[in-house]
Coordinates of C-alpha atoms in Angstrom, one line a residue:
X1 CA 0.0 0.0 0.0
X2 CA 1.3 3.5 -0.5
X3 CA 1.0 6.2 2.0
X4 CA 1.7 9.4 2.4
X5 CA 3.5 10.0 5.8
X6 CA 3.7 13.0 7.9
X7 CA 5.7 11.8 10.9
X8 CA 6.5 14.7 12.7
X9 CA 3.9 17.3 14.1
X10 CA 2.6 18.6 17.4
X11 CA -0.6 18.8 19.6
X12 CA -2.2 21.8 21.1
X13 CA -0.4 20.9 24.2
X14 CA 3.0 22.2 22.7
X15 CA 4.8 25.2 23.1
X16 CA 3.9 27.8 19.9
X17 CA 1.5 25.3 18.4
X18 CA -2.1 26.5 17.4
X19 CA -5.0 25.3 19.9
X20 CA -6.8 24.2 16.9
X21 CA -4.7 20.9 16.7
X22 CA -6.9 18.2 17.8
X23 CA -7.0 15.1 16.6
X24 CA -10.4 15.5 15.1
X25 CA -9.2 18.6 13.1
X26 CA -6.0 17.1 12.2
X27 CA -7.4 14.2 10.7
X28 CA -9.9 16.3 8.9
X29 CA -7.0 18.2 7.5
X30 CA -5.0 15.3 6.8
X31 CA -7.9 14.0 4.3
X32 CA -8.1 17.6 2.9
X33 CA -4.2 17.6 2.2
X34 CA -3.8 13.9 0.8
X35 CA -1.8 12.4 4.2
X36 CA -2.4 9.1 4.8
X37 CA -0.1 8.2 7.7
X38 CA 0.4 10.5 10.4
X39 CA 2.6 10.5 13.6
X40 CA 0.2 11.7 16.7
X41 CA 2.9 13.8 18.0
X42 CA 3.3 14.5 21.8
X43 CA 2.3 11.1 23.2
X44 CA 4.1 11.4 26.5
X45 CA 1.8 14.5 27.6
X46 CA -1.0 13.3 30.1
X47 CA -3.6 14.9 28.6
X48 CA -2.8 14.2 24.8
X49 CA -2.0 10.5 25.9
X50 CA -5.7 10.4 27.0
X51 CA -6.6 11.4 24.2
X52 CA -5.3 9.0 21.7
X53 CA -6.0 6.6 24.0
X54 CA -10.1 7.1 23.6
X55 CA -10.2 9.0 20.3
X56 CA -7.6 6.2 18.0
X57 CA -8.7 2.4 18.3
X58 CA -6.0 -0.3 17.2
X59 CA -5.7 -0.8 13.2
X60 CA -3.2 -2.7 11.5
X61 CA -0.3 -4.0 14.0
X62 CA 1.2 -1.0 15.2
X63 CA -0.9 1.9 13.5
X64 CA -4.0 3.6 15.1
X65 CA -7.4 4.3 13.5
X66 CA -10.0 6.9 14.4
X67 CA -12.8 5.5 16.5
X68 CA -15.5 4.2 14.0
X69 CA -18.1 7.3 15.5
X70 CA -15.4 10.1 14.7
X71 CA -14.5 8.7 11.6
X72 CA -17.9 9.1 10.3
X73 CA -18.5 12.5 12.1
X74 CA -15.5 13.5 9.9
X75 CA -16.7 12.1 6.9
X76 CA -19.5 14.2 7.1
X77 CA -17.8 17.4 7.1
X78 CA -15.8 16.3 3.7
X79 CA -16.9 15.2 -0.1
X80 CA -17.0 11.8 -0.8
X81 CA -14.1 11.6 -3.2
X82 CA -11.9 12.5 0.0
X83 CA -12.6 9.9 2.2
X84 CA -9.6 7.5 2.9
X85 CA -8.6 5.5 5.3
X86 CA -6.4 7.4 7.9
X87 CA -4.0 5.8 10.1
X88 CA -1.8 7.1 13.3
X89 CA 1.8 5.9 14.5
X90 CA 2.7 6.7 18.4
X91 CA 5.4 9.6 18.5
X92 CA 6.8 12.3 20.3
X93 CA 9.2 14.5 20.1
X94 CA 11.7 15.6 22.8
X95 CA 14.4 18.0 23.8
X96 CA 17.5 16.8 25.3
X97 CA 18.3 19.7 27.6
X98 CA 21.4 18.1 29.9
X99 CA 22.0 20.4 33.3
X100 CA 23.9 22.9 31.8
X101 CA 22.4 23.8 28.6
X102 CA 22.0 27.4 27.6
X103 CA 19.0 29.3 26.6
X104 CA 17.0 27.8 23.7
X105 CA 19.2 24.9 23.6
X106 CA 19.2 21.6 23.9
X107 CA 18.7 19.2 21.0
X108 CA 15.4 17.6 19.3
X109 CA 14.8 14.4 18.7
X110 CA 12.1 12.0 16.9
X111 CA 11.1 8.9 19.2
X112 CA 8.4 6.4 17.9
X113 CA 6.3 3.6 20.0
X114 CA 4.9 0.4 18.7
X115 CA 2.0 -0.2 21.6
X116 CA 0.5 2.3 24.5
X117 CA 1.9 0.0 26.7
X118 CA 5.6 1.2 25.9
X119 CA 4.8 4.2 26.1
X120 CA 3.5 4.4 29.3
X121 CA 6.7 2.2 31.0
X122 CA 8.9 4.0 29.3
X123 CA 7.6 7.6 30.7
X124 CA 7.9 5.7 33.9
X125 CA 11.4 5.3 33.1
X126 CA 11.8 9.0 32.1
X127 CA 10.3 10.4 35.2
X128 CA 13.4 11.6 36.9
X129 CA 15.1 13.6 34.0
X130 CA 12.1 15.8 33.3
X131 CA 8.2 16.6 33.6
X132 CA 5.5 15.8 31.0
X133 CA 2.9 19.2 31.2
X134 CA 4.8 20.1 28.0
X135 CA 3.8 18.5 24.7
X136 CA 7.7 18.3 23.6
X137 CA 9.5 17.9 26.8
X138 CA 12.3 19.1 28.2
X139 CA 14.9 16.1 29.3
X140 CA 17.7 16.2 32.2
X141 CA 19.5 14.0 29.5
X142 CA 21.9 14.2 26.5
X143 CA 21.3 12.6 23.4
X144 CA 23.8 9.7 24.2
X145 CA 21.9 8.7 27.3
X146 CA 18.5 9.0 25.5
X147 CA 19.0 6.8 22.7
X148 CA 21.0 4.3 25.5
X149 CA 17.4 4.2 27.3
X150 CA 15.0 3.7 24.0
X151 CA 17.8 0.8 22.5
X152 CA 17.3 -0.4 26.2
X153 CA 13.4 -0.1 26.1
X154 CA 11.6 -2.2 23.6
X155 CA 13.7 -2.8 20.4
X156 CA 10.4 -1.9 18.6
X157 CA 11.3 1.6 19.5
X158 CA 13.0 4.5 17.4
X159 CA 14.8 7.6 17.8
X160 CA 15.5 9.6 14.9
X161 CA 17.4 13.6 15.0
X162 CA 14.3 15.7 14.0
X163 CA 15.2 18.8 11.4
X164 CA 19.0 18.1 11.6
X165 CA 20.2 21.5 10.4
X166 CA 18.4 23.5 11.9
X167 CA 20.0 26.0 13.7
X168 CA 18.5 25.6 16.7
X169 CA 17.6 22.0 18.6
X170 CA 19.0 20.1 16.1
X171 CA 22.1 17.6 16.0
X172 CA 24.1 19.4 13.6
X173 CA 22.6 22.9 14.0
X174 CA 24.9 25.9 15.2
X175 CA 23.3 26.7 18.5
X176 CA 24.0 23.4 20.8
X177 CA 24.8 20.9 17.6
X178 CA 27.7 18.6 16.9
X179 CA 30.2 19.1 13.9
X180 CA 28.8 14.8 13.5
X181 CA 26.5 12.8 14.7
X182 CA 29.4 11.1 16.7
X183 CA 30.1 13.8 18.3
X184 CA 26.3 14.0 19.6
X185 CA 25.7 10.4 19.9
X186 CA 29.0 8.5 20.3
X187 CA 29.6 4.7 20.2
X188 CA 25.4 4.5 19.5
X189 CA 25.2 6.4 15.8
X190 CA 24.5 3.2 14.6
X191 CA 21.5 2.7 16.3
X192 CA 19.9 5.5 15.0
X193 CA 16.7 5.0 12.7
X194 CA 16.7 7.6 10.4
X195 CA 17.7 11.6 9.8
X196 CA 14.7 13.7 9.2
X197 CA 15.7 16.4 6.9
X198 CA 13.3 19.4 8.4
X199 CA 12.9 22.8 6.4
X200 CA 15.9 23.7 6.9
X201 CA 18.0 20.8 4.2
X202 CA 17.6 19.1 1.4
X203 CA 19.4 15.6 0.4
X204 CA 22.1 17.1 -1.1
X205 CA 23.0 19.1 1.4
X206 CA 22.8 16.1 3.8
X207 CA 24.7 13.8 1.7
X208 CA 28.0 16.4 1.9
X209 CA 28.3 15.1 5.6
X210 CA 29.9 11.7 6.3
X211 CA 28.1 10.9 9.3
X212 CA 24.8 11.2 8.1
X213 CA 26.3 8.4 5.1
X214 CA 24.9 5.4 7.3
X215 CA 21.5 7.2 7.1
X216 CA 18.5 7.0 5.5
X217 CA 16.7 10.3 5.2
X218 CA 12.9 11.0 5.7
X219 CA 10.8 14.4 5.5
X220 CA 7.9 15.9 7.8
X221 CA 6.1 18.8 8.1
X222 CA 6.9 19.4 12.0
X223 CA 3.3 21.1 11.5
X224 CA 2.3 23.6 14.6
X225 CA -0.9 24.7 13.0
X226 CA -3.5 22.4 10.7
X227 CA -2.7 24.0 7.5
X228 CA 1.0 22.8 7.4
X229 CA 0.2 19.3 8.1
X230 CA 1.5 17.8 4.7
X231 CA 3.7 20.8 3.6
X232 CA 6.8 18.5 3.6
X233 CA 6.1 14.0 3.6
X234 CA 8.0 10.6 2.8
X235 CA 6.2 8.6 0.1
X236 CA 6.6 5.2 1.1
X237 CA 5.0 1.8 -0.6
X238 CA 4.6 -0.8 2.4
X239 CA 2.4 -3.8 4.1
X240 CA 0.5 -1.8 6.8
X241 CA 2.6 -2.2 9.4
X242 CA 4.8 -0.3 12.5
X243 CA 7.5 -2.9 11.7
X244 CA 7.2 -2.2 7.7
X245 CA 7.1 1.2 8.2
X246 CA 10.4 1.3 10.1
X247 CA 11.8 -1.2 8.9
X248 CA 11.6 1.0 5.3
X249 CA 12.6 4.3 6.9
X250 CA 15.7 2.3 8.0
X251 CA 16.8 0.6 4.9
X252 CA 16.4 4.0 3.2
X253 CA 15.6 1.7 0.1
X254 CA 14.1 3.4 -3.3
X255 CA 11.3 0.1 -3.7
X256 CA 9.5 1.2 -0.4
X257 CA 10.4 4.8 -0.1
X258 CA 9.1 6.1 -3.3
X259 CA 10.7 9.9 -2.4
X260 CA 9.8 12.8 -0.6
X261 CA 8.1 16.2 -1.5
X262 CA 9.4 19.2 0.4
X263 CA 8.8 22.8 1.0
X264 CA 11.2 25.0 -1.2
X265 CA 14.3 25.2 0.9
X266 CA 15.0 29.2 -0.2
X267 CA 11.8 30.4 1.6
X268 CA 12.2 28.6 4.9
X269 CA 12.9 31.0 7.5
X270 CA 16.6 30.0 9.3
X271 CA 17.9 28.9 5.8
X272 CA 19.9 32.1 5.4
X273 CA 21.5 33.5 8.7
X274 CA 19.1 34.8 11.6
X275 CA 19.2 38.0 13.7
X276 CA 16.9 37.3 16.8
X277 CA 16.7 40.5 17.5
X278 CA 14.9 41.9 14.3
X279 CA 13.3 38.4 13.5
X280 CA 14.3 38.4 9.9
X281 CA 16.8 36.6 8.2
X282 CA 19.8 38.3 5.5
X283 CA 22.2 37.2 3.2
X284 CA 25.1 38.9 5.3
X285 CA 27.2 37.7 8.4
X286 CA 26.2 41.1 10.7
X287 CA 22.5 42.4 10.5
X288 CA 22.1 45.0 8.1
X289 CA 19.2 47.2 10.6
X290 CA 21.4 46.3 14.2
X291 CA 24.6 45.6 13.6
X292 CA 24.0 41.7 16.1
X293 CA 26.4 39.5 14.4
X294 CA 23.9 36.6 13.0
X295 CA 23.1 33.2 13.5
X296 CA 24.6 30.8 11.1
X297 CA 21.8 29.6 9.3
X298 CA 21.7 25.8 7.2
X299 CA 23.4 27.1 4.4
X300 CA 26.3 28.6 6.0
X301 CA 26.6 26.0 9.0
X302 CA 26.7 23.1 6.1
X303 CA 30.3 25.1 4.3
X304 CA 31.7 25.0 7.8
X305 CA 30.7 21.3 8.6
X306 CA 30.5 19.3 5.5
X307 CA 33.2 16.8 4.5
X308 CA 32.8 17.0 0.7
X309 CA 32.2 20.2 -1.5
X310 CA 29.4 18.6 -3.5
X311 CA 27.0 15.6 -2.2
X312 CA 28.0 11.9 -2.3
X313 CA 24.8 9.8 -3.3
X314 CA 23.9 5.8 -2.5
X315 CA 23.9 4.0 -5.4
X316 CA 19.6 4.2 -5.1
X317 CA 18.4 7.1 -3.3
X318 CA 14.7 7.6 -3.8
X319 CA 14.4 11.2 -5.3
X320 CA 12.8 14.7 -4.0
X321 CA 10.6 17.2 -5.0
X322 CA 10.4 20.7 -3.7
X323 CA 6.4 21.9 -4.3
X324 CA 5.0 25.2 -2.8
X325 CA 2.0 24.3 -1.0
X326 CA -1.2 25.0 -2.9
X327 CA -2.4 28.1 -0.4
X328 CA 0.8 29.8 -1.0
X329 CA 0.7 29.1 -5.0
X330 CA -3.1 30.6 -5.0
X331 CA -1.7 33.4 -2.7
X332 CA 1.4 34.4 -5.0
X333 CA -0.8 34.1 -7.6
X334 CA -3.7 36.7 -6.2
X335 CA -0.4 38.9 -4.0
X336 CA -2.8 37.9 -1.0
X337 CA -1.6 36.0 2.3
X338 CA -2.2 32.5 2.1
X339 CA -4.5 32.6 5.2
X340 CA -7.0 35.8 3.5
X341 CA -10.4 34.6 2.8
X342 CA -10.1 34.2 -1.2
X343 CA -6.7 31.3 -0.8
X344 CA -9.1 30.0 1.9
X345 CA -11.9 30.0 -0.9
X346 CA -10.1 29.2 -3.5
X347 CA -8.0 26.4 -2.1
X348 CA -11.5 24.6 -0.9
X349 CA -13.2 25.1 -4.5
X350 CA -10.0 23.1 -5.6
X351 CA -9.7 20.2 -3.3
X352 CA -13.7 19.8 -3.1
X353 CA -14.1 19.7 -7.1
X354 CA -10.9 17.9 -8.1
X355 CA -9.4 16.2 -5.4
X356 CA -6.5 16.2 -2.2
X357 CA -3.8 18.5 -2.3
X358 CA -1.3 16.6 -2.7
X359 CA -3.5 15.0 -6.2
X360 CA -3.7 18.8 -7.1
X361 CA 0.4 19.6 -7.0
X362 CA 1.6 16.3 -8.1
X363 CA -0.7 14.4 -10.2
X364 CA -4.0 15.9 -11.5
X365 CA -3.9 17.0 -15.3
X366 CA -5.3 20.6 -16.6
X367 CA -8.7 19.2 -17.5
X368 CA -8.9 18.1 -13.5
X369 CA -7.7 21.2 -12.2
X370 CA -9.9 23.0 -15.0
X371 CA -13.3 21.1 -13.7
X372 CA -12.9 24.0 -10.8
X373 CA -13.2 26.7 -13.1
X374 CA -9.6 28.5 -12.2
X375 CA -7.6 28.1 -15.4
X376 CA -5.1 30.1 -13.8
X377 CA -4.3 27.9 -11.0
X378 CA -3.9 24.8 -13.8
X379 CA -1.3 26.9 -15.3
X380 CA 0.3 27.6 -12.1
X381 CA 0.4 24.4 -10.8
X382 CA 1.5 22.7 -14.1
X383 CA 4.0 25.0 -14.3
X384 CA 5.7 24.2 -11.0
X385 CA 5.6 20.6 -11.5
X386 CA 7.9 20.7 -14.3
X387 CA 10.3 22.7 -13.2
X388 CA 13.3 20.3 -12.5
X389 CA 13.4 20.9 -8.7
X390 CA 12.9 17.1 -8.6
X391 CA 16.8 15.4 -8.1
X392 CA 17.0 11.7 -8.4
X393 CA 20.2 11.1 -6.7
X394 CA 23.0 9.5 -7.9
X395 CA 25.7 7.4 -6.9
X396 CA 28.2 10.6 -8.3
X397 CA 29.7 13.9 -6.4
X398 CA 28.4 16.2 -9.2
X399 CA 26.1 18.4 -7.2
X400 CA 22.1 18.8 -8.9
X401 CA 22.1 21.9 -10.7
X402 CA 20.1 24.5 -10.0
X403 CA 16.0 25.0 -10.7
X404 CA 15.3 27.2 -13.6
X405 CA 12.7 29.0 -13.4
X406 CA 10.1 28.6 -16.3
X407 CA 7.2 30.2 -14.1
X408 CA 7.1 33.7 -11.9
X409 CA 7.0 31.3 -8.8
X410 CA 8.8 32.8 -5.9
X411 CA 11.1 29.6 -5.6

């Protein structure tokens, strides 16, 4: 079966994340965006955890279904051609915050659970190094000890780094990060499941660092509010399963991980350097309105980390595709804000006509998109499908060359 994963996104019990993201309305939006397969995000919180534990009921082995009564309530608020079977994998993400760590440090990390039942022993087990009010906690541990305890746990259990460039919370980023993964976790980089490639990189960029080699790489929207639930996912083909799923996001191989699609890596926000103080990024080393020196951001921590000047490819690397997400396509298209009232409009005359998003940017054909009525959009979307932001990696160091533009598409 193929699904469309999104294994990386919060609850409304998370720091900076929108109240709107319950489970009901993040389903709902999952159908609306084309995402089959979503992490639940935040399982160790109390409150949350009760929640999944009366709203999900068990599916396949390992993946959790909406209760039968939800499921239809949901169905009701949606056309029929978008109802699809929706299934959940137990997650959470954490920050590794040793005593010691400075300010908005610490380091993020992905860990997945194959039953409730681990989950609740192994927050037992995490009692003493931190609290669980928060959605993503805060952990008295480093990233060593961590992945010692979940290797120690249940060997059903995962850790993976989440958004490994990015400059803050991450394992490679520039506030708190390690030059390598060794470096973060030691003797256990092994172990490790998989390196999710966040906003903030691209395979390419990944595959100029040595230690992330051994890696397979996955993407995931880290969504904090229901309309970026989708922006970035892994394509996988694979038995419905916990064990196939991870098993696949191990292996890294090309016949179960059909590729990724990925939000275009120039208009994510800590790409280019970061001045905190005037919340804007620049193209410069010292803030062009203060005068702060700035905060490396992915591109410039990469030339002062990376092994190789250009990317070093498996022999089979399942490709990538960097789309814009269809409210901010209808938005450039109209100079509106994705979130005004004619994207919203727009964007829901689309998906209820023709189809899910993810149908619309990577698969419907102009006489779909044109059963809506919005030539325009057709064009657009067309358009940015064929540009060749799409890579299929090769087992070569010549770097992918860069997108042309054959669209006004603020790429």
């Amino acid at each position: 079966m193929r699904f469309a994963a999104d294994l990386h996104l919060h609850s409304r019990y998370a720091g900076g994340v929108s109240p709107a993201m319950t489970l009901e309305n993040i389903a709902l939006w999952a159908q609306r965006k084309g995402v089959d397969l979503l992490a639940t995000g935040d399982c160790l919180q109390a409150d949350w955890l009760h929640e999944i534990e009366t709203k999900l009921t068990p599916a396949e082995p390992g993946f959790f279904a909406l209760r039968p009564d939800i499921e239809s309530a949901l169905h009701e608020k949606l056309p029929a051609h978008l109802h699809r079977p929706l299934r959940f994998v137990l997650s959470t993400e954490v920050n590794c915050a040793p005593p010691g760590t400075r300010s908005l440090g610490g380091i993020h990390h992905l860990l997945y659970f194959p039953s409730l039942e681990t989950i609740h022993t192994f927050r037992e087990k995490l009692l003493p190094f931190g609290h669980f009010q928060e959605g993503r906690p805060d952990l008295a541990l480093n990233s060593r000890q961590l992945l010692e305890l979940v290797l120690a746990h249940d060997p059903a259990c995962h850790l993976a780094p989440a958004h490994v460039f990015n400059p803050w919370f991450s394992a490679l980023g520039t506030v708190g990060g390690g030059r390598t993964l060794d470096a973060v976790f030691g003797d256990l980089t092994p172990h490790l499941l998989a390196a999710e490639t966040g906003l903030t990189s691209t395979p390419p960029m990944c595959r100029r660092i040595v230690s992330l080699d051994r890696l397979a790489l996955f993407s995931c929207s880290d969504a904090h509010s229901l309309d970026n639930i989708g922006r970035e996912f892994t394509l996988l083909d694979i038995e419905p399963s916990y064990n196939a799923l991870f098993a696949a996001l191990r292996s890294g191989s090309p016949k179960h991980i059909l590729g990724t699609r990925k939000f275009p890596l120039h208009r994510t926000r800590y790409f280019l350097n970061w001045c905190g103080q005037c919340q804007d990024n620049f193209d410069a080393r010292t803030c062009p309105k203060c005068r702060r020196p700035l905060v490396d951001g992915s591109r410039d921590r990469l030339e002062k980390i990376a092994d190789r000047s250009s990317p070093l490819f498996p022999a089979f690397t399942p490709p990538f595709q960097e789309l814009l997400p269809l409210a901010t396509l209808i938005a450039h298209l109209n100079h509106r804000k994705p979130d005004s009232d004619i994207v919203t409009t727009l964007s829901r005359q689309l998906i209820d006509t023709v189809g899910h998003e993810r149908f619309l940017l990577t698969e419907a054909t102009a006489d779909d998109i044109n059963r809506a009525g919005i030539p325009q959009i057709a064009t657009a979307i067309l358009a940015q499908r064929a540009q060749p932001s799409t890579y299929f990696a090769r087992p070569t160091r010549e770097p992918p060359g860069p997108p042309t533009q054959q669209f006004s598409l603020p790429l």
